CSV table of C-alpha atoms in Angstrom, one decimal:
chain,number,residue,atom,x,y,z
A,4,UNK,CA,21.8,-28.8,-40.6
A,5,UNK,CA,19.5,-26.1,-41.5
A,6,UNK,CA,15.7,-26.7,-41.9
A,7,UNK,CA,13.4,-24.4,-43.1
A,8,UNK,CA,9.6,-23.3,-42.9
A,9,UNK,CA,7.2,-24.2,-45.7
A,10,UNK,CA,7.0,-21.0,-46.6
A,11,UNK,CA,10.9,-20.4,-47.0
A,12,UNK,CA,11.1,-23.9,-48.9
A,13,UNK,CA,8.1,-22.5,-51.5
A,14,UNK,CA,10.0,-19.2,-51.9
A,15,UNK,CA,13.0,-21.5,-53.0
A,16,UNK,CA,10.7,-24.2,-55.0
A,17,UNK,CA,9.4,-20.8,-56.8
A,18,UNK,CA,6.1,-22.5,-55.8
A,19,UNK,CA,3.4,-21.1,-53.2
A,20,UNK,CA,3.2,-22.2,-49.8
A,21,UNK,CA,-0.3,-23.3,-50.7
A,22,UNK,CA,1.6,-25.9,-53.0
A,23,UNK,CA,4.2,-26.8,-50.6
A,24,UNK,CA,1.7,-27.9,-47.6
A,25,UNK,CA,0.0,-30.2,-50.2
A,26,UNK,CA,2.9,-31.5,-51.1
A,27,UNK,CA,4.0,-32.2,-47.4
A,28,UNK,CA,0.4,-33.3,-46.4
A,29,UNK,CA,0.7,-35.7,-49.9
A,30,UNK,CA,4.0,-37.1,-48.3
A,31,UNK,CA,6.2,-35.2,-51.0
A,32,UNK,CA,7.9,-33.5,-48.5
A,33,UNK,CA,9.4,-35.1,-45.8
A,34,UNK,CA,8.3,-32.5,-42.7
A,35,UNK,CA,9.0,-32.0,-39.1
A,36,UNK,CA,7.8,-30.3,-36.1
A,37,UNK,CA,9.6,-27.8,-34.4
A,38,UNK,CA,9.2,-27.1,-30.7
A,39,UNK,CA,6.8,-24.4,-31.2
A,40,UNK,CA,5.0,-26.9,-33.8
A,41,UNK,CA,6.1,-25.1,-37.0
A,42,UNK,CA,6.3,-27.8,-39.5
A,43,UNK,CA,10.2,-27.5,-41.3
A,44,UNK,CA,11.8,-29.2,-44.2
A,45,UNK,CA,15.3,-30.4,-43.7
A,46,UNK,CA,18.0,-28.2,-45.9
A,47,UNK,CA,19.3,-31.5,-47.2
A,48,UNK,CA,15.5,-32.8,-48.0
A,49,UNK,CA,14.5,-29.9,-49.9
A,50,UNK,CA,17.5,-30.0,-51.7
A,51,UNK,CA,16.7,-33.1,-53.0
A,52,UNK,CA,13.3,-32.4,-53.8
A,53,UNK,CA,14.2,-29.4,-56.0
A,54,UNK,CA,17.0,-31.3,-57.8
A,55,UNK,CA,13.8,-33.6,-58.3
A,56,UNK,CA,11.5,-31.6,-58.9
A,57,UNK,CA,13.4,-29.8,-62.2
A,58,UNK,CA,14.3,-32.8,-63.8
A,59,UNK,CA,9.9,-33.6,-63.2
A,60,UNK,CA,7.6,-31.6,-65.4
A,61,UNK,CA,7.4,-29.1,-61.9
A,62,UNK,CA,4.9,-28.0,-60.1
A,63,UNK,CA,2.3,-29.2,-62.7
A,64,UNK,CA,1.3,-25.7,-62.8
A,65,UNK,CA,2.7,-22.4,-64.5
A,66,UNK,CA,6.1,-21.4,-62.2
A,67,UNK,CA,5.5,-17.9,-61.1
A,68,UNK,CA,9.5,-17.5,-60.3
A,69,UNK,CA,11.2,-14.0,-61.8
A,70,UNK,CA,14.9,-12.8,-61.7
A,71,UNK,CA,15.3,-9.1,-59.9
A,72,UNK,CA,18.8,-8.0,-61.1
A,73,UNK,CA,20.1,-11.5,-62.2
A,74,UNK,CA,19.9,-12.6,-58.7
A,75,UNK,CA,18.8,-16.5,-58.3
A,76,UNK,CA,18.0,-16.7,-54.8
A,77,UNK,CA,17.7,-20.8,-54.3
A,78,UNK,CA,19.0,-23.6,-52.6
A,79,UNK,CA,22.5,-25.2,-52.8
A,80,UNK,CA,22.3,-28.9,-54.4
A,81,UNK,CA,25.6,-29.8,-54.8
A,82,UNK,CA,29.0,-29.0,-54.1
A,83,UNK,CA,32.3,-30.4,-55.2
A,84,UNK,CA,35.6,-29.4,-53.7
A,85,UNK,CA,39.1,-29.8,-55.8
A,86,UNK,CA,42.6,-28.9,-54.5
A,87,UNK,CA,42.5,-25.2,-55.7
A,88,UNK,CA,38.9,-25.2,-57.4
A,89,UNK,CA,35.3,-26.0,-56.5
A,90,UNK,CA,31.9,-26.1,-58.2
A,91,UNK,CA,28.6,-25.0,-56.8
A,92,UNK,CA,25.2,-25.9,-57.8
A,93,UNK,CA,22.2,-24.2,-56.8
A,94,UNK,CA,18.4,-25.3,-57.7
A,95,UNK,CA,16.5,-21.5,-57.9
A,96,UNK,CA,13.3,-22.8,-58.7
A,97,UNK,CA,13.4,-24.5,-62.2
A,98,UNK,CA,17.0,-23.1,-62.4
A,99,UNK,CA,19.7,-25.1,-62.2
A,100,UNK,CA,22.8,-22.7,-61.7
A,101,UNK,CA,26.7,-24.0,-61.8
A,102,UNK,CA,29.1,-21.7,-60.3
A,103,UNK,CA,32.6,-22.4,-60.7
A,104,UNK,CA,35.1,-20.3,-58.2
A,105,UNK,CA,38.0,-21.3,-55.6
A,106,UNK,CA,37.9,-24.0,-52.7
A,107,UNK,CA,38.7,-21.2,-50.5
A,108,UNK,CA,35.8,-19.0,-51.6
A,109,UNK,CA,33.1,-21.9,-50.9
A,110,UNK,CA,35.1,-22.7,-47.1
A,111,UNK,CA,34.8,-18.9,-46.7
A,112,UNK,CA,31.1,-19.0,-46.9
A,113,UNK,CA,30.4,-21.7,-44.8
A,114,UNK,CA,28.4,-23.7,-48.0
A,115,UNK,CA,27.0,-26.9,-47.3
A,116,UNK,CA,24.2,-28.5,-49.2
A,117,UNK,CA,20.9,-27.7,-48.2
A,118,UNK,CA,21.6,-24.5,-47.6
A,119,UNK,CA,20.2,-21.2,-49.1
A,120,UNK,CA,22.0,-19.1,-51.2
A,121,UNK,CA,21.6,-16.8,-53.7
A,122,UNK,CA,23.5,-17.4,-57.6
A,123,UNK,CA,23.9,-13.9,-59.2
A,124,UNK,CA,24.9,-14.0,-63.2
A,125,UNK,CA,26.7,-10.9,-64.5
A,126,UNK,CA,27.6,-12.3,-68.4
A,127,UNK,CA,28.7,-15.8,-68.5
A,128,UNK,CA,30.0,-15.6,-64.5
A,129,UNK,CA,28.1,-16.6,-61.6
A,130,UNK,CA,28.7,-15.9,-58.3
A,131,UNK,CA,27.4,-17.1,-55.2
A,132,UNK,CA,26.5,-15.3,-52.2
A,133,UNK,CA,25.4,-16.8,-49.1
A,134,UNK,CA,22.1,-15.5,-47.8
Protein backbone atom coordinates (compact mmCIF):
# COMPACT_ATOMS: atom_id res chain seq x y z
CA UNK A 1 0.00 0.00 0.00
CA UNK A 2 1.27 3.35 -0.63
CA UNK A 3 2.00 5.81 2.31
CA UNK A 4 2.84 9.06 1.96
CA UNK A 5 4.80 12.05 3.67
CA UNK A 6 2.94 14.77 5.57
CA UNK A 7 3.72 16.99 3.24
CA UNK A 8 2.30 14.91 0.20
CA UNK A 9 -0.92 14.12 2.50
CA UNK A 10 -1.35 18.23 3.10
CA UNK A 11 -0.86 18.86 -0.68
CA UNK A 12 -3.92 16.30 -1.11
CA UNK A 13 -5.94 17.58 2.18
CA UNK A 14 -5.42 21.13 0.32
CA UNK A 15 -4.23 21.94 3.92
CA UNK A 16 -0.47 23.00 4.87
CA UNK A 17 1.92 20.68 6.25
CA UNK A 18 1.95 22.99 9.33
CA UNK A 19 -1.80 21.76 9.70
CA UNK A 20 -1.12 18.16 8.93
CA UNK A 21 1.71 17.61 11.72
CA UNK A 22 -0.87 19.07 14.32
CA UNK A 23 -3.16 16.92 13.23
CA UNK A 24 -0.82 13.80 13.44
CA UNK A 25 0.78 15.13 16.69
CA UNK A 26 -3.29 15.67 17.99
CA UNK A 27 -3.73 11.87 16.94
CA UNK A 28 -5.91 12.83 13.82
CA UNK A 29 -3.63 11.18 11.72
CA UNK A 30 -2.68 7.90 12.28
CA UNK A 31 1.42 8.26 11.40
CA UNK A 32 4.37 6.01 10.99
CA UNK A 33 7.99 6.03 10.84
CA UNK A 34 9.89 5.09 7.99
CA UNK A 35 13.34 3.65 8.17
CA UNK A 36 15.02 6.87 7.74
CA UNK A 37 12.41 8.31 10.48
CA UNK A 38 10.14 10.25 7.94
CA UNK A 39 6.80 10.17 9.58
CA UNK A 40 4.11 8.67 6.59
CA UNK A 41 0.38 8.41 6.43
CA UNK A 42 -0.97 5.12 5.13
CA UNK A 43 -2.77 5.69 1.50
CA UNK A 44 -5.78 3.95 2.89
CA UNK A 45 -5.64 6.20 6.28
CA UNK A 46 -5.61 9.40 4.53
CA UNK A 47 -8.17 8.35 2.38
CA UNK A 48 -10.36 8.06 5.07
CA UNK A 49 -9.52 11.04 6.75
CA UNK A 50 -10.27 13.16 3.67
CA UNK A 51 -13.59 11.37 3.04
CA UNK A 52 -13.92 12.68 6.79
CA UNK A 53 -12.67 15.57 6.74
CA UNK A 54 -15.24 16.99 3.75
CA UNK A 55 -18.22 15.77 5.28
CA UNK A 56 -16.61 17.94 8.81
CA UNK A 57 -16.68 21.73 8.52
CA UNK A 58 -12.64 21.17 7.20
CA UNK A 59 -9.71 22.37 8.32
CA UNK A 60 -11.52 24.93 10.54
CA UNK A 61 -9.67 27.36 8.62
CA UNK A 62 -10.12 29.07 5.05
CA UNK A 63 -9.01 26.02 2.36
CA UNK A 64 -6.34 27.55 0.27
CA UNK A 65 -6.91 24.77 -2.59
CA UNK A 66 -7.22 26.15 -6.48
CA UNK A 67 -7.87 24.30 -9.82
CA UNK A 68 -4.91 24.90 -12.61
CA UNK A 69 -6.70 23.70 -15.85
CA UNK A 70 -9.55 21.74 -14.27
CA UNK A 71 -7.08 19.35 -12.85
CA UNK A 72 -8.05 17.91 -9.25
CA UNK A 73 -4.96 16.42 -8.12
CA UNK A 74 -6.31 14.29 -4.86
CA UNK A 75 -6.58 11.08 -3.38
CA UNK A 76 -8.71 8.05 -4.53
CA UNK A 77 -11.62 7.20 -1.83
CA UNK A 78 -13.55 4.79 -3.43
CA UNK A 79 -13.75 2.55 -6.13
CA UNK A 80 -16.48 0.26 -7.39
CA UNK A 81 -15.92 -2.30 -10.11
CA UNK A 82 -19.15 -3.61 -12.37
CA UNK A 83 -18.84 -6.24 -15.16
CA UNK A 84 -18.20 -3.60 -18.03
CA UNK A 85 -18.36 -0.32 -15.88
CA UNK A 86 -16.63 1.18 -12.79
CA UNK A 87 -16.91 4.31 -10.67
CA UNK A 88 -14.10 6.26 -9.20
CA UNK A 89 -14.08 8.70 -6.39
CA UNK A 90 -11.49 10.92 -5.58
CA UNK A 91 -11.34 13.40 -2.32
CA UNK A 92 -9.17 16.75 -3.92
CA UNK A 93 -9.28 18.69 -0.95
CA UNK A 94 -12.93 19.61 -0.17
CA UNK A 95 -13.79 18.06 -3.62
CA UNK A 96 -15.47 15.14 -3.85
CA UNK A 97 -15.06 14.02 -7.65
CA UNK A 98 -17.09 10.87 -9.25
CA UNK A 99 -15.64 9.59 -12.38
CA UNK A 100 -17.54 7.14 -14.19
CA UNK A 101 -15.45 5.16 -17.14
CA UNK A 102 -14.79 1.24 -18.01
CA UNK A 103 -13.55 -1.61 -15.57
CA UNK A 104 -10.83 -1.95 -17.94
CA UNK A 105 -9.67 1.67 -17.76
CA UNK A 106 -9.47 1.62 -13.78
CA UNK A 107 -7.39 -2.24 -14.07
CA UNK A 108 -5.24 -0.32 -16.64
CA UNK A 109 -4.15 2.16 -14.20
CA UNK A 110 -3.37 0.10 -11.38
CA UNK A 111 -6.14 2.24 -8.99
CA UNK A 112 -6.53 1.13 -5.60
CA UNK A 113 -7.80 3.25 -2.83
CA UNK A 114 -5.50 5.30 -1.08
CA UNK A 115 -3.84 6.15 -3.89
CA UNK A 116 -3.03 9.54 -5.56
CA UNK A 117 -4.54 10.56 -8.55
CA UNK A 118 -5.41 13.33 -10.24
CA UNK A 119 -9.59 13.96 -11.53
CA UNK A 120 -9.48 16.30 -14.62
CA UNK A 121 -13.17 17.83 -15.67
CA UNK A 122 -13.53 18.89 -19.34
CA UNK A 123 -17.67 19.81 -19.30
CA UNK A 124 -19.74 17.28 -17.43
CA UNK A 125 -16.84 14.34 -17.99
CA UNK A 126 -14.19 13.52 -15.63
CA UNK A 127 -11.41 11.63 -16.20
CA UNK A 128 -8.85 10.12 -14.08
CA UNK A 129 -5.29 10.02 -14.53
CA UNK A 130 -2.98 8.29 -12.25
CA UNK A 131 -0.17 10.45 -10.94
Amino acid sequence: MQSYTIGQAARLLGVSPDTARRWADAGRITTHRDEGGRRLVDGRDLAAFSVGLARSDGAGEETPYTSARNAFPGIVTAIKLGDVAAQVEIQAGPHRLVSLLTREAVEELGLEVGMEATARVKSTNVHIDRT
